[in-house]
mmCIF file of C-alpha atoms (C1' of nucleotides) in Angstrom:
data_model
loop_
_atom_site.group_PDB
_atom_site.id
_atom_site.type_symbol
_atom_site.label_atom_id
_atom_site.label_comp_id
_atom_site.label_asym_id
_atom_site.label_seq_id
_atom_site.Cartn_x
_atom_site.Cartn_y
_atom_site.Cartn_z
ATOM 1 C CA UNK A 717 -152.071 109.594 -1.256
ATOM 2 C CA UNK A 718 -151.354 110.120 2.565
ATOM 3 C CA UNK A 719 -148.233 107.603 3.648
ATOM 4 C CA UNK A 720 -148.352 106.018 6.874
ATOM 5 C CA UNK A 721 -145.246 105.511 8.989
ATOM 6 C CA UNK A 722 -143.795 101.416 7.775
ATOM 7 C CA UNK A 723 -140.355 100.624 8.126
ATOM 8 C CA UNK A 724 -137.798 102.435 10.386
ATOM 9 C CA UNK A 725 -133.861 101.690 10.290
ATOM 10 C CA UNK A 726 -130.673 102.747 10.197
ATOM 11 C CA UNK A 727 -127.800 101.795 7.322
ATOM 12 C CA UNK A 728 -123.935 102.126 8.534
ATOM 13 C CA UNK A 729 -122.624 103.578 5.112
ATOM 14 C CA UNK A 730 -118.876 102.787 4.494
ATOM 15 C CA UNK A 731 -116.300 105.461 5.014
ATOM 16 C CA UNK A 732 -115.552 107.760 3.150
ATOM 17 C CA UNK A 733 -119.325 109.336 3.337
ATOM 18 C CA UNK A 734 -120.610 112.633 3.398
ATOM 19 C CA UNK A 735 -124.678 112.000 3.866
ATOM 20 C CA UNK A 736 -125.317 115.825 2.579
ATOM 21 C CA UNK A 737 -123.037 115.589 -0.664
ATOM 22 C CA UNK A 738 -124.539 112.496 -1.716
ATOM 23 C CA UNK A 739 -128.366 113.365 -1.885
ATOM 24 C CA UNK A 740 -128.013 116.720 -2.315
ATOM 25 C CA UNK A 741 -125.268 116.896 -5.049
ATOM 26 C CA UNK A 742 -123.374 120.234 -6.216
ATOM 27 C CA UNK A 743 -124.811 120.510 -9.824
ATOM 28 C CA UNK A 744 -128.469 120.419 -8.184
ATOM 29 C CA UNK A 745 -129.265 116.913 -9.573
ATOM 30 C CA UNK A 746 -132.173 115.757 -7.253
ATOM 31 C CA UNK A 747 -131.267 112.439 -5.508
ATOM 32 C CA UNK A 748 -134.817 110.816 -6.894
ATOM 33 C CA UNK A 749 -137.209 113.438 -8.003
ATOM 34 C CA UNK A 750 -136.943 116.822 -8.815
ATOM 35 C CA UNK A 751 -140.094 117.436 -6.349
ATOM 36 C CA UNK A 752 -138.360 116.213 -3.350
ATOM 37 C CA UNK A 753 -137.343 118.429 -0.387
ATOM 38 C CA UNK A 754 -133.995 118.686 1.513
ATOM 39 C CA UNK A 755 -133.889 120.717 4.386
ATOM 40 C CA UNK A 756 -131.288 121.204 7.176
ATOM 41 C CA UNK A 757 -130.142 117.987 6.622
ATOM 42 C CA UNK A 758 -132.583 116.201 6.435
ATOM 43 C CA UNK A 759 -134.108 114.482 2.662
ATOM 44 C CA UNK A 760 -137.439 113.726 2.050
ATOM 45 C CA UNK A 761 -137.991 111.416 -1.123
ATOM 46 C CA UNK A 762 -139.521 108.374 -2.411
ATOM 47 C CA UNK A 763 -138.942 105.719 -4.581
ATOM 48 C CA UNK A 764 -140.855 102.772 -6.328
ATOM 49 C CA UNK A 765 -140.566 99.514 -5.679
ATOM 50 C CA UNK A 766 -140.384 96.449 -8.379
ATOM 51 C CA UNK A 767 -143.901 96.133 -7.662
ATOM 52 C CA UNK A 768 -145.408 99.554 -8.733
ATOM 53 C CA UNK A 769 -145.797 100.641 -4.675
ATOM 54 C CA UNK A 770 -144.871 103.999 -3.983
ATOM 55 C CA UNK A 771 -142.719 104.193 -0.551
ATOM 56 C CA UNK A 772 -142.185 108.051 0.760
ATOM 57 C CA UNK A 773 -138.683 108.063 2.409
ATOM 58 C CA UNK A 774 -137.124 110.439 4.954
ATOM 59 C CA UNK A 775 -133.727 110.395 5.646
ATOM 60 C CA UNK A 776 -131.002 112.290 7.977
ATOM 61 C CA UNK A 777 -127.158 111.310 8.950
ATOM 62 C CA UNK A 778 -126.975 109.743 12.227
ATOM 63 C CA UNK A 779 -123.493 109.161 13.393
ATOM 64 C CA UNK A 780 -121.565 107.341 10.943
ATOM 65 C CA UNK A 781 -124.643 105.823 8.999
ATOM 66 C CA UNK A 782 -128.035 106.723 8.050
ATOM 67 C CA UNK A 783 -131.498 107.200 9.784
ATOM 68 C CA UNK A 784 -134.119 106.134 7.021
ATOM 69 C CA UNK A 785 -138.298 105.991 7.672
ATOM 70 C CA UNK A 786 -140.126 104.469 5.315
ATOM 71 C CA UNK A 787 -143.641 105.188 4.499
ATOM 72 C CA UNK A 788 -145.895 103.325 2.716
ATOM 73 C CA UNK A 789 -149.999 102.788 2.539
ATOM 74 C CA UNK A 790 -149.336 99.142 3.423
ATOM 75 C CA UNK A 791 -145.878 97.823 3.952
ATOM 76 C CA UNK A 792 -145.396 93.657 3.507
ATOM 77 C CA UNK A 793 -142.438 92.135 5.589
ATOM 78 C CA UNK A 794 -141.555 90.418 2.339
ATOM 79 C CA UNK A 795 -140.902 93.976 0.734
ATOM 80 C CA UNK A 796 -138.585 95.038 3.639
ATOM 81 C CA UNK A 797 -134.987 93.436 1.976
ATOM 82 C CA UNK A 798 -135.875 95.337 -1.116
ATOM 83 C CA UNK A 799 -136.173 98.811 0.509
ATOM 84 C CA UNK A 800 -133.199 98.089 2.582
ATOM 85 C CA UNK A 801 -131.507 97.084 -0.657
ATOM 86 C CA UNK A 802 -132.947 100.165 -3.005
ATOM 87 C CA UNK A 803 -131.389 102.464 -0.041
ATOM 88 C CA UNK A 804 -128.314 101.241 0.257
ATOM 89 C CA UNK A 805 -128.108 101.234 -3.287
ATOM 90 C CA UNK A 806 -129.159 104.834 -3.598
ATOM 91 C CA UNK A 807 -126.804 106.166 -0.677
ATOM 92 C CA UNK A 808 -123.684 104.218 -2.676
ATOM 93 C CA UNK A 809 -123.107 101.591 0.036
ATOM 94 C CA UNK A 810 -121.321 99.968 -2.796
ATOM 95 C CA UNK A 811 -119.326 102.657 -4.557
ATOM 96 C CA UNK A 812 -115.762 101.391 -3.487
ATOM 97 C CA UNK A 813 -114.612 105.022 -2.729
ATOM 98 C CA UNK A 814 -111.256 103.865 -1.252
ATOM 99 C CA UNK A 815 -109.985 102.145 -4.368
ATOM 100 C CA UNK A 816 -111.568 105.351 -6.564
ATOM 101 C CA UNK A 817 -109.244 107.766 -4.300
ATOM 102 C CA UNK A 818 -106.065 106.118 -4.355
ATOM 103 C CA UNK A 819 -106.056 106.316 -8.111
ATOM 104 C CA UNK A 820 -105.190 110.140 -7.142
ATOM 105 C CA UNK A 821 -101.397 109.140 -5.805
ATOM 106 C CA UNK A 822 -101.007 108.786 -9.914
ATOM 107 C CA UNK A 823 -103.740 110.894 -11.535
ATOM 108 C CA UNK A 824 -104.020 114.396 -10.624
ATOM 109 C CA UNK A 825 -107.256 114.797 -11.511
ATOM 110 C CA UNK A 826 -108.744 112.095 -8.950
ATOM 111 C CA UNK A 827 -106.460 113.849 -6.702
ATOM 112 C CA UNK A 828 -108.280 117.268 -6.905
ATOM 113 C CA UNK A 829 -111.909 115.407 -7.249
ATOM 114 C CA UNK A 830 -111.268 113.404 -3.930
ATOM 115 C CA UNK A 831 -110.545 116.243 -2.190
ATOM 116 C CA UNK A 832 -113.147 118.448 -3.499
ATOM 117 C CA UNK A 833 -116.221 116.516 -3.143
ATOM 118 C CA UNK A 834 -114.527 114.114 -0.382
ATOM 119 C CA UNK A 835 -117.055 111.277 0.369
ATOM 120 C CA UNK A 836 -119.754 112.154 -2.212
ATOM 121 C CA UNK A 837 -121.481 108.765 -3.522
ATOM 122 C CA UNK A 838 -122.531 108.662 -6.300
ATOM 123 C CA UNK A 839 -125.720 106.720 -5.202
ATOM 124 C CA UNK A 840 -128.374 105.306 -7.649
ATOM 125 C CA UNK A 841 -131.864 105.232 -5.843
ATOM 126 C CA UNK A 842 -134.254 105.237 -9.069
ATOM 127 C CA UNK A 843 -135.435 102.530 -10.980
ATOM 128 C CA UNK A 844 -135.118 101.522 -14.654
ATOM 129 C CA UNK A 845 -138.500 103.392 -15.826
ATOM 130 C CA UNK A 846 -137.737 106.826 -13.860
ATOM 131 C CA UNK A 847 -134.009 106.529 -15.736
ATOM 132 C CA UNK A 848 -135.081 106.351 -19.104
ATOM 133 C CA UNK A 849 -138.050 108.987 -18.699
ATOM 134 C CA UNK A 850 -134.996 111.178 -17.605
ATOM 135 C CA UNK A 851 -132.033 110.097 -20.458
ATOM 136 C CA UNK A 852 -134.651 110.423 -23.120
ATOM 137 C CA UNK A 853 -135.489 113.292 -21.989
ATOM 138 C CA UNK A 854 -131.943 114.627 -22.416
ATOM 139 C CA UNK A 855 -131.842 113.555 -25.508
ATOM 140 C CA UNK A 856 -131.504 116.382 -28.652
ATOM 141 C CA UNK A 857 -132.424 119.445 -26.614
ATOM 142 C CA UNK A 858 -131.460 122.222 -24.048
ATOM 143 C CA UNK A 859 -131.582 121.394 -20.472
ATOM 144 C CA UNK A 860 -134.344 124.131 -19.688
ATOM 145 C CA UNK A 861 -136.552 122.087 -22.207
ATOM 146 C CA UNK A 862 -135.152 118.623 -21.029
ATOM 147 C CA UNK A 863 -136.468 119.516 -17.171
ATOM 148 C CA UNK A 864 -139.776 120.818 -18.883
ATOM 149 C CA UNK A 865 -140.728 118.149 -20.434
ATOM 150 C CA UNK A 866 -139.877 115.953 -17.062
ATOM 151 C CA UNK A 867 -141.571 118.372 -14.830
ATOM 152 C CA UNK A 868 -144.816 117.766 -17.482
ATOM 153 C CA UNK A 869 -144.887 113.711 -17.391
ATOM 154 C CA UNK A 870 -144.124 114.441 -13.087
ATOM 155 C CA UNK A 871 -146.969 116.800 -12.649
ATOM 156 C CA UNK A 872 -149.908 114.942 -15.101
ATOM 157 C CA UNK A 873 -149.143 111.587 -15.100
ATOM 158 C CA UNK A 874 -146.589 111.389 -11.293
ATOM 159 C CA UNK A 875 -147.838 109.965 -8.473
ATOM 160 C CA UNK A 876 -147.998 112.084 -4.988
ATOM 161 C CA UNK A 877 -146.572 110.594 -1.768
ATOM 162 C CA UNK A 878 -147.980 112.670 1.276
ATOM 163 C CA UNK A 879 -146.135 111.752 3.953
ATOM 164 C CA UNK A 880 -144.327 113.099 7.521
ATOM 165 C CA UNK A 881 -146.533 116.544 7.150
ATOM 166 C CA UNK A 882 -144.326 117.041 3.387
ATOM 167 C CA UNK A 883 -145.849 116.060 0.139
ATOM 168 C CA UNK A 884 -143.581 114.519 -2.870
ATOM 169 C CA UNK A 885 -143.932 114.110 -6.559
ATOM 170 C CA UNK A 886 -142.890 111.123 -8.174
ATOM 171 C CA UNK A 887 -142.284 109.972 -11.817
ATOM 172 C CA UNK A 888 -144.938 107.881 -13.608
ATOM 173 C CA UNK A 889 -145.165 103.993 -13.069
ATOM 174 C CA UNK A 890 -144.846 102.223 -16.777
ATOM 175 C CA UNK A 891 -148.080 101.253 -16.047
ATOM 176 C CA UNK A 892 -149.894 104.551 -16.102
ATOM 177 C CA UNK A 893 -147.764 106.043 -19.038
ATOM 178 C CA UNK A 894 -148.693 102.351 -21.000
ATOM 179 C CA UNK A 895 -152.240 103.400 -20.903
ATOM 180 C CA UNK A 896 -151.619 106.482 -22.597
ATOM 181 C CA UNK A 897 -151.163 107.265 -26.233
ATOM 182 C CA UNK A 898 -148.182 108.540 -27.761
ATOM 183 C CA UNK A 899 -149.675 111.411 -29.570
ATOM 184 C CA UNK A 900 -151.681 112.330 -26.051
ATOM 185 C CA UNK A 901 -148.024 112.701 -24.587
ATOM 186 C CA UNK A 902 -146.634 114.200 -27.271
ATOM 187 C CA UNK A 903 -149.266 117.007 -27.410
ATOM 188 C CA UNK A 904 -149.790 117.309 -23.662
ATOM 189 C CA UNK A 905 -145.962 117.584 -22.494
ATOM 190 C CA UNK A 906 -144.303 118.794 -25.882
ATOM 191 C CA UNK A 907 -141.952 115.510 -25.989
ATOM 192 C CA UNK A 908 -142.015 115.539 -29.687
ATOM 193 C CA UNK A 909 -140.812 112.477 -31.028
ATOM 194 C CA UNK A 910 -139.339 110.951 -27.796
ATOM 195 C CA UNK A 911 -143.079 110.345 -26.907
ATOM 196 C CA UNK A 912 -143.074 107.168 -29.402
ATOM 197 C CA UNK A 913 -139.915 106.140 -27.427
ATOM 198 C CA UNK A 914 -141.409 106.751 -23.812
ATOM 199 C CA UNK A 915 -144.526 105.071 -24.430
ATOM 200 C CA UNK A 916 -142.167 101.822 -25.850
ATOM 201 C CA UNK A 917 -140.519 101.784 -22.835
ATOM 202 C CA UNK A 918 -143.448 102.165 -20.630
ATOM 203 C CA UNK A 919 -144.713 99.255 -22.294
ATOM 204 C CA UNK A 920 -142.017 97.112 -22.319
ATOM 205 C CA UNK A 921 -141.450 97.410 -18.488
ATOM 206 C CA UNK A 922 -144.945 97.439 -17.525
ATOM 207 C CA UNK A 923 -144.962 94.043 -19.918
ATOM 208 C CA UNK A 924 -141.973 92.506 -17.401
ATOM 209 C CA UNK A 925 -138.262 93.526 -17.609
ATOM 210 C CA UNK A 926 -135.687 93.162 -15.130
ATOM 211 C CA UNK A 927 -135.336 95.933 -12.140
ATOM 212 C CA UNK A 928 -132.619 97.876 -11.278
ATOM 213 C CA UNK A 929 -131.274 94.867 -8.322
ATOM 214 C CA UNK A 930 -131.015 92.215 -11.027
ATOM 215 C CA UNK A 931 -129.152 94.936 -13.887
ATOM 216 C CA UNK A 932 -126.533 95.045 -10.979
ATOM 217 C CA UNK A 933 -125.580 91.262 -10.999
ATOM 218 C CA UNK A 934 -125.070 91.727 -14.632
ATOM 219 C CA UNK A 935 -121.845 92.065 -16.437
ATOM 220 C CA UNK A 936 -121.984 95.770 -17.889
ATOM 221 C CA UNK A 937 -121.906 94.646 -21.379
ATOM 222 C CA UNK A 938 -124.708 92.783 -20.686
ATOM 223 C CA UNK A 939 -127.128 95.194 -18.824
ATOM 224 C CA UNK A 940 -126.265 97.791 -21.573
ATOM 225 C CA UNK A 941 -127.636 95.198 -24.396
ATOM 226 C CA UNK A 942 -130.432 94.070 -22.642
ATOM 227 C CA UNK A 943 -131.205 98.338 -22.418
ATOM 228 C CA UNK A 944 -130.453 99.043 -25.904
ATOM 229 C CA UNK A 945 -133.221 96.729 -26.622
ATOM 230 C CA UNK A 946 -135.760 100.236 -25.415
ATOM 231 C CA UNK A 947 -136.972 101.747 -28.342
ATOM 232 C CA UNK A 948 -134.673 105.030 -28.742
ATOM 233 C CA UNK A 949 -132.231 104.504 -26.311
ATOM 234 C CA UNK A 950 -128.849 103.987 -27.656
ATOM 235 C CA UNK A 951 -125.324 103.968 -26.204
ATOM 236 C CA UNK A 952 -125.432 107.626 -24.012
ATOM 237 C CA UNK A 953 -129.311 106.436 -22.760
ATOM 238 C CA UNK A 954 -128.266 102.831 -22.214
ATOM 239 C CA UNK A 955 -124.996 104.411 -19.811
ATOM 240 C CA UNK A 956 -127.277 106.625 -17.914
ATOM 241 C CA UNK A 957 -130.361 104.006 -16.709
ATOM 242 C CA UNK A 958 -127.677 101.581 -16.356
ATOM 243 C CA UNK A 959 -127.201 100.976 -12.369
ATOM 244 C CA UNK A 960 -123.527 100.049 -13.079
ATOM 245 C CA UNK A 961 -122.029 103.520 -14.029
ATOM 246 C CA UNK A 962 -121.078 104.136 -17.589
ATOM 247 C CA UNK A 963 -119.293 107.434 -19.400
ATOM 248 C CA UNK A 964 -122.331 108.621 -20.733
ATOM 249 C CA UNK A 965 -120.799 111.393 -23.385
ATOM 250 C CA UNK A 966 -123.350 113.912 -24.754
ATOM 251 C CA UNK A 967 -121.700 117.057 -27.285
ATOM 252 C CA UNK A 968 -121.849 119.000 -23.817
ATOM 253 C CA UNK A 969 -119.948 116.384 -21.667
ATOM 254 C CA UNK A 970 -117.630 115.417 -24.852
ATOM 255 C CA UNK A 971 -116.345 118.781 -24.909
ATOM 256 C CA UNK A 972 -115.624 119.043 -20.862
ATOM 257 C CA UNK A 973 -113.428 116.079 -21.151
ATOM 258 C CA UNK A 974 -111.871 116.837 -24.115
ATOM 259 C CA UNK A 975 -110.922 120.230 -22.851
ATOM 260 C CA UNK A 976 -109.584 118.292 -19.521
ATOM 261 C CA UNK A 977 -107.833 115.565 -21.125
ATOM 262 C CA UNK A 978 -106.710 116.615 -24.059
ATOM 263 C CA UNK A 979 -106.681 120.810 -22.972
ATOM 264 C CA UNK A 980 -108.493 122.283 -26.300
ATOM 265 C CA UNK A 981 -112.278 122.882 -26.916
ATOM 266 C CA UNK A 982 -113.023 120.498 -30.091
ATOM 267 C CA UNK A 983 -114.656 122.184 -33.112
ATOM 268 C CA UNK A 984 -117.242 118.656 -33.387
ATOM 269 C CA UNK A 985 -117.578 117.650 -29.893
ATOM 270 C CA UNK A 986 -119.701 115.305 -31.479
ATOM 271 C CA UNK A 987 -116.974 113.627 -33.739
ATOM 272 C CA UNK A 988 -114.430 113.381 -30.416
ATOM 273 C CA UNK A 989 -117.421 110.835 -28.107
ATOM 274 C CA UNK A 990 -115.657 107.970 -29.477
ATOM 275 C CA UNK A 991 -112.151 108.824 -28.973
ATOM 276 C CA UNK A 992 -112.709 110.530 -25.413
ATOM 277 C CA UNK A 993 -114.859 107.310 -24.435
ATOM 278 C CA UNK A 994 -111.663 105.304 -25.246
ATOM 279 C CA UNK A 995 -109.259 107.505 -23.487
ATOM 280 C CA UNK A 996 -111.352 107.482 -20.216
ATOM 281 C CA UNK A 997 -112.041 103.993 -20.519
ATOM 282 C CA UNK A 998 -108.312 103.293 -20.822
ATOM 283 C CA UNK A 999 -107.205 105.942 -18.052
ATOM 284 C CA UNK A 1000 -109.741 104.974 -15.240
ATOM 285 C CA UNK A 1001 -111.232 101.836 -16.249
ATOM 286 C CA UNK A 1002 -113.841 100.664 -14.105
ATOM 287 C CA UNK A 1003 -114.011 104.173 -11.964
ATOM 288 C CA UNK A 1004 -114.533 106.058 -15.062
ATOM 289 C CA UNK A 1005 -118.367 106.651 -13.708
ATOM 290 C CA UNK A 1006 -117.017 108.063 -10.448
ATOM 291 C CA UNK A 1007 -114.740 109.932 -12.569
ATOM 292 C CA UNK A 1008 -117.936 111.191 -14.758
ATOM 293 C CA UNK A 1009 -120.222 111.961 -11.815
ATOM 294 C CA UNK A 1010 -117.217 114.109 -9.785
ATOM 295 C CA UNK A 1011 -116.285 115.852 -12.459
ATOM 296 C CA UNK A 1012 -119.792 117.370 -13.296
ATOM 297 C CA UNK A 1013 -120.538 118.279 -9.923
ATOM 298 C CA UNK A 1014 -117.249 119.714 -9.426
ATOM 299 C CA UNK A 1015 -117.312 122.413 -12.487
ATOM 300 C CA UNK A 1016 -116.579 125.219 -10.671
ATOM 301 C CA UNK A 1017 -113.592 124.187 -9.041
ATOM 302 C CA UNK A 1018 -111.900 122.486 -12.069
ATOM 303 C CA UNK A 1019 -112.635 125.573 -14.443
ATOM 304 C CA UNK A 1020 -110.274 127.099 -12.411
ATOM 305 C CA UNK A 1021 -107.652 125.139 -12.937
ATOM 306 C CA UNK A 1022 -108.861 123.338 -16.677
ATOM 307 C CA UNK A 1023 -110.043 126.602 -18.453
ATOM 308 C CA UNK A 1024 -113.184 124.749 -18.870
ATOM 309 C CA UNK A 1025 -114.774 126.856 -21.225
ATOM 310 C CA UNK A 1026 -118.543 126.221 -20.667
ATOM 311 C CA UNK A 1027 -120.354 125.851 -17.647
ATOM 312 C CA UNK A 1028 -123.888 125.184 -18.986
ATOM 313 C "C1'" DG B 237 -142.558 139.725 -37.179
ATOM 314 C "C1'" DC B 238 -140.673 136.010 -39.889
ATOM 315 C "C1'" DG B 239 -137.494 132.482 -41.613
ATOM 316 C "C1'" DT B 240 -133.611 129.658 -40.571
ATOM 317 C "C1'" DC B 241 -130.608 127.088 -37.759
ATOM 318 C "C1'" DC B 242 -129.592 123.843 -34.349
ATOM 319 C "C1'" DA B 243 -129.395 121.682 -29.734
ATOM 320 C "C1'" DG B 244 -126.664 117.561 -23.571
ATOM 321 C "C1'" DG B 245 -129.225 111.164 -29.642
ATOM 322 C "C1'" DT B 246 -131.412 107.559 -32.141
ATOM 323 C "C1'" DC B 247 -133.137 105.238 -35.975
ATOM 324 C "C1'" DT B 248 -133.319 104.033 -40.722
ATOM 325 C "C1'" DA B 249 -132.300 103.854 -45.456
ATOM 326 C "C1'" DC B 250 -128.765 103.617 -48.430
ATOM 327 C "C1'" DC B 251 -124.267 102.645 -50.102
ATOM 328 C "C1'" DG C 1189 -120.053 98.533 -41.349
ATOM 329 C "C1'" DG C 1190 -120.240 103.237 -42.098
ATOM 330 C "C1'" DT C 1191 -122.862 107.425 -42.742
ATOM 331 C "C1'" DA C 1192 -126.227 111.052 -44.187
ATOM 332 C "C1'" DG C 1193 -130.789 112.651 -43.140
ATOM 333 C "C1'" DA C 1194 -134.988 112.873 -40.544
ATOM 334 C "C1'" DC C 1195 -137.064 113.515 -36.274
ATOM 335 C "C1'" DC C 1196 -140.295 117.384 -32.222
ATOM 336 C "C1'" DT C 1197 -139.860 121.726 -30.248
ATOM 337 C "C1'" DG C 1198 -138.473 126.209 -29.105
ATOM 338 C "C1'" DG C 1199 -134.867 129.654 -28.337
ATOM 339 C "C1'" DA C 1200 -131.289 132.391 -30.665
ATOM 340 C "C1'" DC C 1201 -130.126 134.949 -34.377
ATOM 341 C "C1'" DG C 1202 -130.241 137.664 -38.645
ATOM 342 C "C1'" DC C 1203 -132.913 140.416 -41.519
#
DNA sequence: GCGTCCAGGTCTACC
DNA sequence: GGTAGACCTGGACGC
C-alpha cells in the first residue's frame, strides 16, 4: 500500500533524551516492527491506530525534540491527537527520567544504568494486539524460534506501508488474524499451541477492547486484570502488553536479577520469579520497569561488573 | 539416524 | 490455594 505524505510535526521530548538510544535500543529490540529501517539517524516505522489504519512514520532528532511525518492513505483531522499521542507515547514523553536517575545517589545500580544508557526512553509505540502477538510469542521457547514465528504472522498475514521511497512491514490487525483458523496458523507459522491463544486474542480485540491510551489511565492492577482476561496470557504476558511497565520475569530474566541482586546463579530460576519480583518491587517500586528495560539493554556493561553469567 | 529432554508460560485437573 | 502435568516445536545431546 503506497502512503501519502499526512501529518507533519515536531514533539519537544523532555530532557534527559537521547532520540538514537530510544528507537534504536542496545539489545536490537526494534522500536515497532522488526521490518523497520533506521538509518543515520533517521527511523522509519509505522504504527496502527485504534481504528485498524496503518500510518507509516519517519522520524529524526531535531534540536531538542523530534521531527515526525506521518503517512497515511487518507489522514482525518479527528485522528491527528491520537498520532500525536501514540508518538509521544512511543518516544517516552512520559517516562519521568529525572525522578528514575536520582534513585542512583542511593542505589548503585541506577547509578551505573543512568550513566550508561543516559537518556534512553523506554518508549511504548505499539498497540495492545502487536504486544501480545510478541509476549506469546516468547512464551516456552528459544528466542531464534520466538522471532520465527513473529517474522511468519509479519510476512503472511502483516500489512506493508510503502512510504518516503522505504517500504515497512507491520504486524497483523486482530481483524485479519480473526478471520483465520487456529489450526491454519498453527500449521502455516509453527506457533504450536499459542495459535489457540493468538487467534483468542485476535478475536477479542477485533470484538472491542480498550487501546493502549485508555490501559494508561488505568491503575496497573487494573490494566493487568483486564489483560489476564486474553486467553494464555498470564502474569509475565499481562507485564509485557501492559503500557504501564511491569517486571516481566521469564527463567532467563529471573536468573539476571538474581545474579545482580542477590550475586549467585539460582539452580530453578523458575522457583526464584516470585521472590525476585518482590525484591524489585520493594527496591525500586514504581521505576522497577525502567530498572527492567536498562538493565537488558545494558548486558554488556553490567557483566563486567555483576559476573552475569549468560548473555543470551 | 534416532530417541529423549527441555526451553525467555499458561491452563487445567486434582488434591 | 497450591501444584503437577500437558501443551507445539525444534535444537541439543547422548547413544
Amino acid at each position: 500500500m503506497e502512503l501519502k505524505p499526512a501529518k507533519e510535526f515536531t514533539l519537544d521530548i523532555p530532557e534527559p533524551f537521547d532520540f538514537n538510544l530510544t528507537v534504536k535500543k542496545p539489545a536490537g529490540w526494534s522500536w515497532a516492527t522488526p521490518s523497520e529501517i533506521f538509518e543515520d539517524g533517521k527511523l522509519w516505522s509505522a504504527i496502527r491506530l485504534k481504528s485498524g489504519k496503518l500510518l507509516g512514520v519517519m522520524m529524526k532528532a531535531k534540536g531538542s525534540g523530534v521531527l515526525v511525518r506521518s503517512y497515511a492513505k487518507v489522514l482525518l483531522d479527528a485522528e491527528i491527537p491520537e498520532i500525536r499521542e501514540r508518538i509521544k507515547l512511543g518516544l517516552g514523553y512520559y517516562d519521568d527520567l529525572d525522578s528514575f536517575y536520582a534513585l542512583g545517589k542511593k542505589d548503585p545500580l541506577i547509578r551505573q544504568l543512568s550513566k550508561d544508557l543516559h537518556g534512553m526512553r523506554l518508549g511504548f509505540p505499539n498497540g495492545v494486539f502487536e504486544m501480545a502477538l510478541l509476549a506469546i510469542c516468547l512464551q516456552m521457547a528459544p528466542t531464534k524460534r520466538s522471532n520465527e514465528m513473529m517474522d511468519c504472522l509479519i510476512q503472511r498475514y502483516g500489512e506493508k506501508a510503502d512510504f518516503d521511497g522505504r517500504s515497512v512491514k507491520f504486524w497483523p490487525s486482530p481483524k485479519r488474524l480473526a478471520r483465520v483458523k487456529d489450526r491454519v496458523l498453527a500449521t502455516e507459522c509453527k506457533l504450536g499451541y499459542r495459535a489457540k491463544y493468538i487467534a483468542g486474542v485476535a478475536k477479542m480485540i477485533a470484538g472491542g477492547f480498550p487501546d493502549v491510551l485508555e490501559l494508561r489511565e488505568m491503575k496497573e492492577e487494573e490494566v493487568l486484570s483486564v489483560l489476564k482476561r486474553f486467553p494464555g496470557v498470564g502474569d509475565y504476558s499481562a507485564q509485557i502488553i501492559s503500557p504501564q511497565f511491569g517486571f516481566p520475569l521469564d527463567v532467563w530474566s529471573a536468573r539476571i536479577f538474581h545474579e545482580i541482586i542477590f550475586g549467585s546463579t539460582p539452580s530453578d530460576p523458575r522457583g526464584v520469579i516470585k521472590k525476585v519480583t518482590e525484591v524489585a518491587e520493594k527496591r525500586w517500586g514504581r521505576f522497577k520497569g525502567h530498572v527492567f528495560v536498562y538493565v537488558l539493554h545494558d548486558l554488556p556493561n553490567l557483566q563486567k561488573r555483576y559476573g552475569i553469567s549468560r548473555l543470551v
